[in-house]
JSON list of C-alpha atoms in Angstrom, two decimals:
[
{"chain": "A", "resi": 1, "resn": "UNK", "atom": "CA", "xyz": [2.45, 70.55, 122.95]},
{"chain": "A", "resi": 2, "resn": "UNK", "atom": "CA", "xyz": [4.23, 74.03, 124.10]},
{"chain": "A", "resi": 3, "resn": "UNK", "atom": "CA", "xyz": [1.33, 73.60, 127.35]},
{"chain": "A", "resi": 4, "resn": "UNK", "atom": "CA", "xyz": [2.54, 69.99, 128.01]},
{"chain": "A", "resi": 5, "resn": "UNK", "atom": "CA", "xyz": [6.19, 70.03, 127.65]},
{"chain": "A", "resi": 6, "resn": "UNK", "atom": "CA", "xyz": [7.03, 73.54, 129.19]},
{"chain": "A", "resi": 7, "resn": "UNK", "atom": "CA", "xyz": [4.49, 72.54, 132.17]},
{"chain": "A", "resi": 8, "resn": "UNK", "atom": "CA", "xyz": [2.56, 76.33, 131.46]},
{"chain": "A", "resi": 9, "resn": "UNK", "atom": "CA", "xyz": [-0.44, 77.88, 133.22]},
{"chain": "A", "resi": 10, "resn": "UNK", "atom": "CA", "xyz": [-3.49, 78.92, 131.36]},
{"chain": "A", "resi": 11, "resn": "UNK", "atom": "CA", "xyz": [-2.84, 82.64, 131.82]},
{"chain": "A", "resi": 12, "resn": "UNK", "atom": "CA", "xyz": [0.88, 82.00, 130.05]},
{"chain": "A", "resi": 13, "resn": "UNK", "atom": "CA", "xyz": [0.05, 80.63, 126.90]},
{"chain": "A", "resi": 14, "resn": "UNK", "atom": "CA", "xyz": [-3.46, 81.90, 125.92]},
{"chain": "A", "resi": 15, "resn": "UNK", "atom": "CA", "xyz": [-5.27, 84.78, 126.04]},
{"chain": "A", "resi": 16, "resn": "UNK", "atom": "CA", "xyz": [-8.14, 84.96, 128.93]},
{"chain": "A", "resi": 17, "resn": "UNK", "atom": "CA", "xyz": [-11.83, 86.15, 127.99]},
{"chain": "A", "resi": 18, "resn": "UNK", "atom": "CA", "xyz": [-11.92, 87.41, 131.60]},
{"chain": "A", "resi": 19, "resn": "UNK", "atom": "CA", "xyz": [-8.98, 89.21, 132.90]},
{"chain": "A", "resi": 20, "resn": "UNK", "atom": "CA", "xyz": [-7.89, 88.96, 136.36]},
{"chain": "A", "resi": 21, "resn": "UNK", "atom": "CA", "xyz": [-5.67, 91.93, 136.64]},
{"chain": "A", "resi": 22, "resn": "UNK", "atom": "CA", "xyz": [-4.76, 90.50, 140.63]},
{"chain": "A", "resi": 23, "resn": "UNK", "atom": "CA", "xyz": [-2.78, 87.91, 139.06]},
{"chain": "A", "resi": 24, "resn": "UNK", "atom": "CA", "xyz": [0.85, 88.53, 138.14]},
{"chain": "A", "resi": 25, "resn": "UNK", "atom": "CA", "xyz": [0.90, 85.76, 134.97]},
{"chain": "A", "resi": 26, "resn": "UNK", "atom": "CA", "xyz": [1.06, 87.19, 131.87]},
{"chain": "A", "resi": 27, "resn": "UNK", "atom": "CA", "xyz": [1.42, 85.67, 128.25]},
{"chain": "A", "resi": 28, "resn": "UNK", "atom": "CA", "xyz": [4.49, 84.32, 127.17]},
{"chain": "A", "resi": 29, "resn": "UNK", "atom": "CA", "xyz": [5.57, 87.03, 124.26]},
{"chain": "A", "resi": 30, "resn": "UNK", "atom": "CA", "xyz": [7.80, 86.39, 120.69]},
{"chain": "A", "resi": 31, "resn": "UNK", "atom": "CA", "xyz": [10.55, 88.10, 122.20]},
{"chain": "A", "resi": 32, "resn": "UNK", "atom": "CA", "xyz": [10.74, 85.53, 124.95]},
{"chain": "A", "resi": 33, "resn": "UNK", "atom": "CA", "xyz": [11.76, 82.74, 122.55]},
{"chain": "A", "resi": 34, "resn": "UNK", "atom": "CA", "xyz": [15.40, 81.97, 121.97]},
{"chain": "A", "resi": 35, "resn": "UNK", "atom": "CA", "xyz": [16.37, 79.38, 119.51]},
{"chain": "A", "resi": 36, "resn": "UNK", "atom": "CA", "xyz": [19.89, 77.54, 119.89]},
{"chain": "A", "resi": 37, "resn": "UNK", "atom": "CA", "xyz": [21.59, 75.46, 117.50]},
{"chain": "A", "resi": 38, "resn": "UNK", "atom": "CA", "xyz": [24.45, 72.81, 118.27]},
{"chain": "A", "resi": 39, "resn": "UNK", "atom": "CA", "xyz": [27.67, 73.58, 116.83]},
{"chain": "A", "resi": 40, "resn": "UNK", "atom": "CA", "xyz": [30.70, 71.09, 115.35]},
{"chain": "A", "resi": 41, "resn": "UNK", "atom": "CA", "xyz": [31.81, 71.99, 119.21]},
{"chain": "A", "resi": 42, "resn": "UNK", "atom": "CA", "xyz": [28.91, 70.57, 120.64]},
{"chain": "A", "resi": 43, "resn": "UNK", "atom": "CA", "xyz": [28.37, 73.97, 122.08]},
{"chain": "A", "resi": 44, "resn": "UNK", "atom": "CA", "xyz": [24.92, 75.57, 121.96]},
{"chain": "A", "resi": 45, "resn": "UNK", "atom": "CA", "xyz": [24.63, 79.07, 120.21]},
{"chain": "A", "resi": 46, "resn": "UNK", "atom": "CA", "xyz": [21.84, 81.97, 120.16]},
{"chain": "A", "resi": 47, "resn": "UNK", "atom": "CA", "xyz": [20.33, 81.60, 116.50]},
{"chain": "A", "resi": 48, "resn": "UNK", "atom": "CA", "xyz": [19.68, 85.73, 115.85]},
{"chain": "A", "resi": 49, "resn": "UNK", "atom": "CA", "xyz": [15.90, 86.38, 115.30]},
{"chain": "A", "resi": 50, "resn": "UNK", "atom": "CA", "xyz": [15.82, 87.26, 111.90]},
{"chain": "A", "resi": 51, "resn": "UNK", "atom": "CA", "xyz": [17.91, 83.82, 111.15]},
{"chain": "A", "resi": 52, "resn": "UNK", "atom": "CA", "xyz": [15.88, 82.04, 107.96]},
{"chain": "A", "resi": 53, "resn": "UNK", "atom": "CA", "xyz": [13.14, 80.14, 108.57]},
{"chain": "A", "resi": 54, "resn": "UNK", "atom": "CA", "xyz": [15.52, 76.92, 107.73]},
{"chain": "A", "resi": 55, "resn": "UNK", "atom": "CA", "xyz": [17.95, 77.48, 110.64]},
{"chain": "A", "resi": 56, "resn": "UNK", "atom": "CA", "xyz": [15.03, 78.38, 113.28]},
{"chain": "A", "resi": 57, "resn": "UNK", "atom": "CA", "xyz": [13.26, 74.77, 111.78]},
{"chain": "A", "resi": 58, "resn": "UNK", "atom": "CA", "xyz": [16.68, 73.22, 112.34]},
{"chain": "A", "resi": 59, "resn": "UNK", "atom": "CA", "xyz": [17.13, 74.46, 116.12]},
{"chain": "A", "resi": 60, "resn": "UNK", "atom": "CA", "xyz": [18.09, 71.83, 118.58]},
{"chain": "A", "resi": 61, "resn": "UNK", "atom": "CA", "xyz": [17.10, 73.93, 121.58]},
{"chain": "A", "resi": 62, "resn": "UNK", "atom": "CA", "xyz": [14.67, 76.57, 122.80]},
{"chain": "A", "resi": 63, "resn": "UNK", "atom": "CA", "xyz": [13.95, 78.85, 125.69]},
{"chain": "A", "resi": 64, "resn": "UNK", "atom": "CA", "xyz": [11.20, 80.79, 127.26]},
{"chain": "A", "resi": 65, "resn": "UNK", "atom": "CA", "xyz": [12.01, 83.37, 129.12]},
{"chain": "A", "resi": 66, "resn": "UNK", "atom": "CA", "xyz": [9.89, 84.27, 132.23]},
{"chain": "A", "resi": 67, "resn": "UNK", "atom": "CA", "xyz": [8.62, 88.28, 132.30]},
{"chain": "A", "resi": 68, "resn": "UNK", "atom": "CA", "xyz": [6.64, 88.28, 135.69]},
{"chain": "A", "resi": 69, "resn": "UNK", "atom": "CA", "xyz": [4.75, 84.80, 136.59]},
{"chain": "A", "resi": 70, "resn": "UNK", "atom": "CA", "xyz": [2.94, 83.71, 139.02]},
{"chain": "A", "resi": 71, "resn": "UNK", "atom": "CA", "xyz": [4.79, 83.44, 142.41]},
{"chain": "A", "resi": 72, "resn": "UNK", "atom": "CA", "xyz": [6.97, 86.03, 141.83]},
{"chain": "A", "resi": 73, "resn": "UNK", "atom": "CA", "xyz": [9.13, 83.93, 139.44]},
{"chain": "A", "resi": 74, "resn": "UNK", "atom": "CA", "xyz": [10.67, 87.07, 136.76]},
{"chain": "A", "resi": 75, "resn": "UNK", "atom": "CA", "xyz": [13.61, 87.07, 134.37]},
{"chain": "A", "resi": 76, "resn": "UNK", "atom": "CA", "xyz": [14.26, 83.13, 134.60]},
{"chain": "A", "resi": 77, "resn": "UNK", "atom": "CA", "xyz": [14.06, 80.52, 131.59]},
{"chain": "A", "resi": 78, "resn": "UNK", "atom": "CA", "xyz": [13.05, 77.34, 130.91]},
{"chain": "A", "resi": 79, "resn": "UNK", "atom": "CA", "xyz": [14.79, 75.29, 128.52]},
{"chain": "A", "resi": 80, "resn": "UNK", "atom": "CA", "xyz": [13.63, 72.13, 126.34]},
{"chain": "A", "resi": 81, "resn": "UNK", "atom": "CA", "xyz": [16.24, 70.15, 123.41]},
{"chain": "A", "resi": 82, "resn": "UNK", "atom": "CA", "xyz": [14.42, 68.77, 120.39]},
{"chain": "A", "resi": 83, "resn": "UNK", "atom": "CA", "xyz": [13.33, 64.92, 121.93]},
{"chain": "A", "resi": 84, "resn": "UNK", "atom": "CA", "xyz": [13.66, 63.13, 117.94]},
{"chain": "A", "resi": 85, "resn": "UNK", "atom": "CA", "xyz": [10.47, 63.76, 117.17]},
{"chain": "A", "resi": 86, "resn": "UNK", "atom": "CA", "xyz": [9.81, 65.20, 113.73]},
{"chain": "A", "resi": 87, "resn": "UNK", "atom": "CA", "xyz": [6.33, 67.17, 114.84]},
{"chain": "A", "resi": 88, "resn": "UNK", "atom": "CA", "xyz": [5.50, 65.86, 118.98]},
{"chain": "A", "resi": 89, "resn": "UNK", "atom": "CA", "xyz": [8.48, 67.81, 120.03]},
{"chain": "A", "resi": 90, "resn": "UNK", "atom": "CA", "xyz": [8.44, 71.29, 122.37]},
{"chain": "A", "resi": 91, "resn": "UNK", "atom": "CA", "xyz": [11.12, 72.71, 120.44]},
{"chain": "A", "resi": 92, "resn": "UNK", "atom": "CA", "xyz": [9.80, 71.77, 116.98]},
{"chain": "A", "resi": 93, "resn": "UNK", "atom": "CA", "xyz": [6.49, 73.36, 118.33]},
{"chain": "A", "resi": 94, "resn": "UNK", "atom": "CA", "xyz": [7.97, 76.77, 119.42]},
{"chain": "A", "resi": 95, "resn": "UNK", "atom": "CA", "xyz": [9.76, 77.10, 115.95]},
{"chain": "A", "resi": 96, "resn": "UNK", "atom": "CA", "xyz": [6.38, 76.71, 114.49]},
{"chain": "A", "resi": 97, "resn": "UNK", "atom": "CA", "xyz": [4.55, 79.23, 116.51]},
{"chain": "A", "resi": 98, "resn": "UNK", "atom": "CA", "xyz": [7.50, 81.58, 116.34]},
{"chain": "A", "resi": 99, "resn": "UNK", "atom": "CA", "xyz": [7.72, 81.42, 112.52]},
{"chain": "A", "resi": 100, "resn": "UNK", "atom": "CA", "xyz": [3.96, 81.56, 112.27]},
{"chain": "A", "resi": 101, "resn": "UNK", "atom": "CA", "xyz": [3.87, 85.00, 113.92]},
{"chain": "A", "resi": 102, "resn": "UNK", "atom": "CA", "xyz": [7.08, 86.77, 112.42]},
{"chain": "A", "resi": 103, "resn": "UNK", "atom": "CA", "xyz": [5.76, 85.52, 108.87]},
{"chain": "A", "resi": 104, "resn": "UNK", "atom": "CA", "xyz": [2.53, 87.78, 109.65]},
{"chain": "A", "resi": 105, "resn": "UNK", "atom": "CA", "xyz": [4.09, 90.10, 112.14]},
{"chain": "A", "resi": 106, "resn": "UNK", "atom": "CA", "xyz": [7.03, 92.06, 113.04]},
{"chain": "A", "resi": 107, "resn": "UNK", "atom": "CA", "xyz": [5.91, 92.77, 116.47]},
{"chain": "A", "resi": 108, "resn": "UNK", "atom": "CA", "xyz": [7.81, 90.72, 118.94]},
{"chain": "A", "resi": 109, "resn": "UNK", "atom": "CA", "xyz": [5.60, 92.20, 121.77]},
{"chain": "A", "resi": 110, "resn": "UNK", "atom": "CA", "xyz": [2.63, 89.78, 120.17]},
{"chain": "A", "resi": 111, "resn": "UNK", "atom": "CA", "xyz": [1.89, 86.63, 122.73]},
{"chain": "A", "resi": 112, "resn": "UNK", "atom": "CA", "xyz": [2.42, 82.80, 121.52]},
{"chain": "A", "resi": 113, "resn": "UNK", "atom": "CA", "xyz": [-1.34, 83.05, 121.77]},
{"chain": "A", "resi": 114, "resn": "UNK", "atom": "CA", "xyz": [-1.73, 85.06, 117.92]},
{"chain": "A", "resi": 115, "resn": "UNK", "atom": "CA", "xyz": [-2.70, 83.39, 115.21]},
{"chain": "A", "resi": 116, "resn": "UNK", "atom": "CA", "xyz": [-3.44, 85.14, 111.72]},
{"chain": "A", "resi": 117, "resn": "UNK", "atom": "CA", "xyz": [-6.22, 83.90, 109.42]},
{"chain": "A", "resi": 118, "resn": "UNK", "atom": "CA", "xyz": [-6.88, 85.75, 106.02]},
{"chain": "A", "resi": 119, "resn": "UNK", "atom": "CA", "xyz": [-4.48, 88.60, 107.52]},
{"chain": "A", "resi": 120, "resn": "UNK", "atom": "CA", "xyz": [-6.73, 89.10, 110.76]},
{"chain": "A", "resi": 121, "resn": "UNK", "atom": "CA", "xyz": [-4.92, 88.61, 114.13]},
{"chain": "A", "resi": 122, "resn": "UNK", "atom": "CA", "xyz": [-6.78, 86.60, 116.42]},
{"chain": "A", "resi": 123, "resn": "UNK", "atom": "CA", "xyz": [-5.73, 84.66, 120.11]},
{"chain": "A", "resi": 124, "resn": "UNK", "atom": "CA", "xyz": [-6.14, 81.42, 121.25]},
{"chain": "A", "resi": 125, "resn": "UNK", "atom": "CA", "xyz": [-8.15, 81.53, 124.29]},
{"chain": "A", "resi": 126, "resn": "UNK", "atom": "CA", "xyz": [-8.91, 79.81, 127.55]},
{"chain": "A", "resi": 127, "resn": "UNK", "atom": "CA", "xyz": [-12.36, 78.35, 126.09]},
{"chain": "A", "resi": 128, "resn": "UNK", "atom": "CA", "xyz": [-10.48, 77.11, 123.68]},
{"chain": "A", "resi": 129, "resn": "UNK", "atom": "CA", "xyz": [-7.97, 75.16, 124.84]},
{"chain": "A", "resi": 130, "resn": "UNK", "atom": "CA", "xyz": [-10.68, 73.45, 126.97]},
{"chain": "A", "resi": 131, "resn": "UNK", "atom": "CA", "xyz": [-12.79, 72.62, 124.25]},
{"chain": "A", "resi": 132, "resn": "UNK", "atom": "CA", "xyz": [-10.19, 71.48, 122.51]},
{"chain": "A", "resi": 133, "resn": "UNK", "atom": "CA", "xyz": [-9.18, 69.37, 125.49]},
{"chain": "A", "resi": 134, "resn": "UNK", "atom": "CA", "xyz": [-12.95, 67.63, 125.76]},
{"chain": "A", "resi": 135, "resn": "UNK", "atom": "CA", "xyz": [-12.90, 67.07, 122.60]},
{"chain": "A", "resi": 136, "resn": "UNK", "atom": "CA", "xyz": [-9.91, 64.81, 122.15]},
{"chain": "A", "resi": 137, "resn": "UNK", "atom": "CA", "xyz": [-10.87, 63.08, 125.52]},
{"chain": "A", "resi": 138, "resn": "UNK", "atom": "CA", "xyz": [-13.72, 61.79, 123.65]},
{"chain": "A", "resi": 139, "resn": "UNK", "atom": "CA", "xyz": [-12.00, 60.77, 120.79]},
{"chain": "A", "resi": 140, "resn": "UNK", "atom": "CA", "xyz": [-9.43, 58.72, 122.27]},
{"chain": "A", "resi": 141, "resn": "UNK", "atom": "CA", "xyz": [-12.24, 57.26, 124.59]},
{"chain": "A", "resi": 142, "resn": "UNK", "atom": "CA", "xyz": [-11.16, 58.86, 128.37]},
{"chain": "A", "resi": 143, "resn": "UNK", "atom": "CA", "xyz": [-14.21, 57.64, 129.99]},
{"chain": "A", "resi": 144, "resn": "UNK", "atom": "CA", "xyz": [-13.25, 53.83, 128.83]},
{"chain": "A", "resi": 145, "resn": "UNK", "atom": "CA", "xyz": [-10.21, 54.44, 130.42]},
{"chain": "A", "resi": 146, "resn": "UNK", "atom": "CA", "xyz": [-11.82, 55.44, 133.85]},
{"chain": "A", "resi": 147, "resn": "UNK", "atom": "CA", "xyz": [-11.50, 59.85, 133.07]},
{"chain": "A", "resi": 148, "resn": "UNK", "atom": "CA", "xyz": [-14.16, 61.40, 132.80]},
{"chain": "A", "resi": 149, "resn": "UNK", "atom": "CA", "xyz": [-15.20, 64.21, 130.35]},
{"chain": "A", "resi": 150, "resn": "UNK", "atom": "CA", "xyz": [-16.07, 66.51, 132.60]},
{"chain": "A", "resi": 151, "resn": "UNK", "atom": "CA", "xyz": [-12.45, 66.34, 134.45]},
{"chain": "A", "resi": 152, "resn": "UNK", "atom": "CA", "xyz": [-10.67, 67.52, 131.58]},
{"chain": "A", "resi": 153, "resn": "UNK", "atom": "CA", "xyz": [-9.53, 70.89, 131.58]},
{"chain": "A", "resi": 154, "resn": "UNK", "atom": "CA", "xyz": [-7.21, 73.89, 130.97]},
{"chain": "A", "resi": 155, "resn": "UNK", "atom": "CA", "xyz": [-4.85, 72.07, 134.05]},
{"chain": "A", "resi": 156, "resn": "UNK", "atom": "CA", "xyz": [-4.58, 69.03, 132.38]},
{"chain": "A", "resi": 157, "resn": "UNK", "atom": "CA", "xyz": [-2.10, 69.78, 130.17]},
{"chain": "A", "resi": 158, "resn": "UNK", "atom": "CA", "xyz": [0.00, 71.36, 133.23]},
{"chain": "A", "resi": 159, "resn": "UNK", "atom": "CA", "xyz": [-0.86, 68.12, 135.24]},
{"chain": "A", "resi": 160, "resn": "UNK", "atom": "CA", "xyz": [-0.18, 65.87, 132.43]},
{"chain": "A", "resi": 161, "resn": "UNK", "atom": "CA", "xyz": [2.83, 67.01, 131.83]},
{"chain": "A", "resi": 162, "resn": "UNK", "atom": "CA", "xyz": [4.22, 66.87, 135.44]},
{"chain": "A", "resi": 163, "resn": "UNK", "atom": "CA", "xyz": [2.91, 63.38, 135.45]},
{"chain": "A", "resi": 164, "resn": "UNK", "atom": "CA", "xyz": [4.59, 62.49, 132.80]},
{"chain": "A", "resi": 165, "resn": "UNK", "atom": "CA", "xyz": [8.06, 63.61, 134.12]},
{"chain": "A", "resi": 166, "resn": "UNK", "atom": "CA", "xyz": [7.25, 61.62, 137.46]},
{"chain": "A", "resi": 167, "resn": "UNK", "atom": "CA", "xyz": [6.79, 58.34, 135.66]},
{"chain": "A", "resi": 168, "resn": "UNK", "atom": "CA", "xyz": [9.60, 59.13, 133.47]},
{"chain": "A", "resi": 169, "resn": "UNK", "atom": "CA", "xyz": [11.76, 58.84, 137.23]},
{"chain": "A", "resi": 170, "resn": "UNK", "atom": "CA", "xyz": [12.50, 62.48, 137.38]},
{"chain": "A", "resi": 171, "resn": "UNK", "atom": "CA", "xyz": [12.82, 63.98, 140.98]},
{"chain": "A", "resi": 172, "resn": "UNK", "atom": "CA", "xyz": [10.17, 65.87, 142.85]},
{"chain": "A", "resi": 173, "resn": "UNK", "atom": "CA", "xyz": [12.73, 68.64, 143.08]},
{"chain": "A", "resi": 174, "resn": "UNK", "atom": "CA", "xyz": [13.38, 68.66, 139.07]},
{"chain": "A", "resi": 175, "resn": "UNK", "atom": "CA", "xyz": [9.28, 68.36, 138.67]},
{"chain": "A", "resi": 176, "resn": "UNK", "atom": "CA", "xyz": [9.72, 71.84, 140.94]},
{"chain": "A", "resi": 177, "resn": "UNK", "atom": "CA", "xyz": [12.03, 73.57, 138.91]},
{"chain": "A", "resi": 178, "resn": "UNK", "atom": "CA", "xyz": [10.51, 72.84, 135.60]},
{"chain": "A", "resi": 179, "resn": "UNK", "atom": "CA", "xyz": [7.22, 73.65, 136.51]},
{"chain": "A", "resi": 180, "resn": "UNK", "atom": "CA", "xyz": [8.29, 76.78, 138.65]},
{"chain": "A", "resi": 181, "resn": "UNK", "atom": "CA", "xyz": [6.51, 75.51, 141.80]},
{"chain": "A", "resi": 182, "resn": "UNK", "atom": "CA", "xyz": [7.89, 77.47, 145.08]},
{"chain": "A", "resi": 183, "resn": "UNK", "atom": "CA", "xyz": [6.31, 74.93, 147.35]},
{"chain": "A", "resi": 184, "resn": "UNK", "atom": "CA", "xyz": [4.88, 71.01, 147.57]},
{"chain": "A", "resi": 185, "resn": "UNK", "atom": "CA", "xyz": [1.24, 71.97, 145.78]},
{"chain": "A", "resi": 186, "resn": "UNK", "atom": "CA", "xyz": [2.94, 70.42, 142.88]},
{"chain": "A", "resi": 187, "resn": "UNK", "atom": "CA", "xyz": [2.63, 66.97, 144.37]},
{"chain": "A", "resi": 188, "resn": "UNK", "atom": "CA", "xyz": [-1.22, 67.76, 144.18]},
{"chain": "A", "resi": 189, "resn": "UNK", "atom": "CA", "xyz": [-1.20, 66.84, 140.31]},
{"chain": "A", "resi": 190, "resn": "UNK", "atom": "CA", "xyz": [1.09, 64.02, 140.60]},
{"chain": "A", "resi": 191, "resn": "UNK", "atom": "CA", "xyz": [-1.70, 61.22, 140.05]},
{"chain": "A", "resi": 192, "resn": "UNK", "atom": "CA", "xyz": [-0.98, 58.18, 141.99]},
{"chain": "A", "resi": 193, "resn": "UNK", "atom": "CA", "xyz": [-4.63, 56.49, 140.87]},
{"chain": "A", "resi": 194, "resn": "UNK", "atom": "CA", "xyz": [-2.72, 55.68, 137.92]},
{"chain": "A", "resi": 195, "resn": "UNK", "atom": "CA", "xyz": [-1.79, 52.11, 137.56]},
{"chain": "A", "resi": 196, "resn": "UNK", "atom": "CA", "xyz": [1.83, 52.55, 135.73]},
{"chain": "A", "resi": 197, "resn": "UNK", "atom": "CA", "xyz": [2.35, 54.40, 139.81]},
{"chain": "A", "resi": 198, "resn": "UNK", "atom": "CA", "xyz": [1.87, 50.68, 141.36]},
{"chain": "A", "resi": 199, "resn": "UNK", "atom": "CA", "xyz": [3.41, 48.44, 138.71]},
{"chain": "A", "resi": 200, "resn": "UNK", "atom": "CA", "xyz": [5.93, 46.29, 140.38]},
{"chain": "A", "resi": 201, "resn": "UNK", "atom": "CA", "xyz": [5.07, 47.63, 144.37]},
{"chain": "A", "resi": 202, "resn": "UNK", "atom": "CA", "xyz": [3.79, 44.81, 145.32]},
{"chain": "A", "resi": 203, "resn": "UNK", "atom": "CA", "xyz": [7.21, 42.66, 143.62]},
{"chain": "A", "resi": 204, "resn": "UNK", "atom": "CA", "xyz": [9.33, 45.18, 145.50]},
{"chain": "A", "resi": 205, "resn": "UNK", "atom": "CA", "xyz": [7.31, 44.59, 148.76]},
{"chain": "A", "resi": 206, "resn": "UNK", "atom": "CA", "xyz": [7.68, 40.83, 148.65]},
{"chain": "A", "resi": 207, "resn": "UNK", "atom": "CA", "xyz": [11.67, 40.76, 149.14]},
{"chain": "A", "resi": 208, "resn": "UNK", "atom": "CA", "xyz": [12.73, 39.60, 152.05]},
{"chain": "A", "resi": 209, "resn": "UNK", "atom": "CA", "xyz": [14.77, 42.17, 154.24]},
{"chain": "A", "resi": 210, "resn": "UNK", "atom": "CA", "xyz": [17.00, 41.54, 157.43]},
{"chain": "A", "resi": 211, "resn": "UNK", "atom": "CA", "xyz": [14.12, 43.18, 160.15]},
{"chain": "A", "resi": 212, "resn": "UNK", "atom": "CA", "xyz": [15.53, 44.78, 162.91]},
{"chain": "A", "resi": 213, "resn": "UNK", "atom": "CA", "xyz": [13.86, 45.44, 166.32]},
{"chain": "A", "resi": 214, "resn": "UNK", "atom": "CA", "xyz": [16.52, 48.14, 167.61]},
{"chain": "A", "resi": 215, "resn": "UNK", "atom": "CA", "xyz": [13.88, 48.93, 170.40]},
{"chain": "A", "resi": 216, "resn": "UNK", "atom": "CA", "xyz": [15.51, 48.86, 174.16]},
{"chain": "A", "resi": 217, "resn": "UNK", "atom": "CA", "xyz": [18.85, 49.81, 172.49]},
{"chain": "A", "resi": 218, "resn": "UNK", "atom": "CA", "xyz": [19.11, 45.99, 171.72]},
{"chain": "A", "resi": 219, "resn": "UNK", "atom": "CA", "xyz": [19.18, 44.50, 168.29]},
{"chain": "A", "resi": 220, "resn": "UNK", "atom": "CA", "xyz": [17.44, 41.32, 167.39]},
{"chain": "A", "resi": 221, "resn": "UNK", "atom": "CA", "xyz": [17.40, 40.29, 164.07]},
{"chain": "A", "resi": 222, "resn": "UNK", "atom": "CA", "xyz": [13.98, 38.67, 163.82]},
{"chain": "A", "resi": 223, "resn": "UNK", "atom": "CA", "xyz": [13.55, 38.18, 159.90]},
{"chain": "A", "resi": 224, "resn": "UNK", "atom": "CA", "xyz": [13.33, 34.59, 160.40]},
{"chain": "A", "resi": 225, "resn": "UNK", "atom": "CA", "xyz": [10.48, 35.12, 162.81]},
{"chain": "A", "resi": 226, "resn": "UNK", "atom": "CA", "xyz": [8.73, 37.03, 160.47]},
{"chain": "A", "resi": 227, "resn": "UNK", "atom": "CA", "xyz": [8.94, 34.93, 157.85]},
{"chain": "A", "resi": 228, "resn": "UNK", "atom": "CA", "xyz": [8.40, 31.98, 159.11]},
{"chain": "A", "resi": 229, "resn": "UNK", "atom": "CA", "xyz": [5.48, 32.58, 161.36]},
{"chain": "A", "resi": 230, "resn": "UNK", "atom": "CA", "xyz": [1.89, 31.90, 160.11]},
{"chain": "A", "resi": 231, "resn": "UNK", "atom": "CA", "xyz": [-0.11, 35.06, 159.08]},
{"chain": "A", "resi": 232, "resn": "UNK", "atom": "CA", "xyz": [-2.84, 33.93, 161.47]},
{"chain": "A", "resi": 233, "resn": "UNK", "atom": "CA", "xyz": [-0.75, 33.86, 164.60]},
{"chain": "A", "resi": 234, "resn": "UNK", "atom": "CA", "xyz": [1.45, 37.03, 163.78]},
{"chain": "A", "resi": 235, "resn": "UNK", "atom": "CA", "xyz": [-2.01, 38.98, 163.21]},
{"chain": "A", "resi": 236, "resn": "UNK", "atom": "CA", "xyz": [-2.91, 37.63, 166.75]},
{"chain": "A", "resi": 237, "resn": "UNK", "atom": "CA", "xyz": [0.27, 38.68, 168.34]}
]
């Protein structure tokens, strides 16, 4: 949920078998959460970190902050409000991670990754998430749906994510930001295969518009022409 709503890389949210020490993204860290609540105001406020685990539950917004990502991108934060949901929410998710590690932990330095079982610290890793991924592709029958298994992986929840935001009718530009893109490679997991991209094109494409042929400096308005000429004989001419 964290993956899909805060559009995060791999590298930023789990903790790699195989290190790459060339690339600058590192895990996202407990002391990179902030926690806001909504006053009477209507004005946000920082919730403190030791606040009890009923205020951090009852947060209405969250914040990562970025240490040194990919792209050169340090020292900026991204920001999510709770959406309604009761559990599919990226704020209701953070507060769950958060409170997971400072019940077990008092080391803010630990990444979003730890997880504590029977007082061990482990980390969610890369292997993980993609099995994880597969897994629930099957289960909710992908290839049916024209995906196939072997497509799924770590990106997907990056990619789905910036999907969703482009059906939702967000901008390219607010797709950038939230994703912390510095150029168009974005637009490379913006899907356009998918059908809900096409729904009502060709309804949109059917209007009739006043044509204009400003060629020659002259305009001639030739939308009856257009319209009312066979497809046959246009095609010819």
């Amino acid at each position: 949920l964290i993956a899909f709503y805060f559009l995060l890389r791999i590298g930023e949210y789990t903790m790699k078998r195989h290190r790459n020490e060339s690339k600058q993204t590192v895990n996202f860290r407990v002391a990179d959460i902030t926690f806001f609540k909504r006053g009477e105001d209507g004005k946000l406020r920082q919730l403190p970190r030791n606040a009890s685990k009923e205020e951090i539950l009852a947060a209405d917004s969250a914040t990562l902050r970025l240490t040194n990502q990919k792209n050169g991108w340090k020292g900026v934060c991204i920001n999510h409000h709770v959406n309604g949901d009761s559990y599919y929410c990226p704020v209701k998710a953070l507060t769950r991670r958060f409170l997971h590690i400072r019940d077990h932990s008092g080391d803010t330095d630990l990444g979003i990754c730890a997880y504590f079982n029977n007082g061990t610290k482990y980390d969610v890793n890369d292997d993980d998430i993609r099995q994880a991924l597969k897994f629930a592709g099957k289960e909710l029958n992908y290839p049916e749906r024209g995906i196939p298994i072997e497509r799924i992986d770590t990106h997907s929840l990056r990619g789905g994510g910036a999907n969703a935001l482009s059906l939702a009718g967000y901008s390219d530009r607010a797709i950038q930001k939230m994703g912390r893109w510095r150029s168009a490679t974005f637009l490379e997991y913006i899907c356009d295969q998918l059908s809900a991209f096409s729904e009502g094109m060709s309804k949109s494409m059917s209007k009739v518009l006043n044509f204009v042929n400003i060629e020659g400096g002259v305009s001639h308005d030739v939308t009856t022409l257009a319209i009312n000429t066979a497809y046959t004989n246009a095609a010819a001419a």
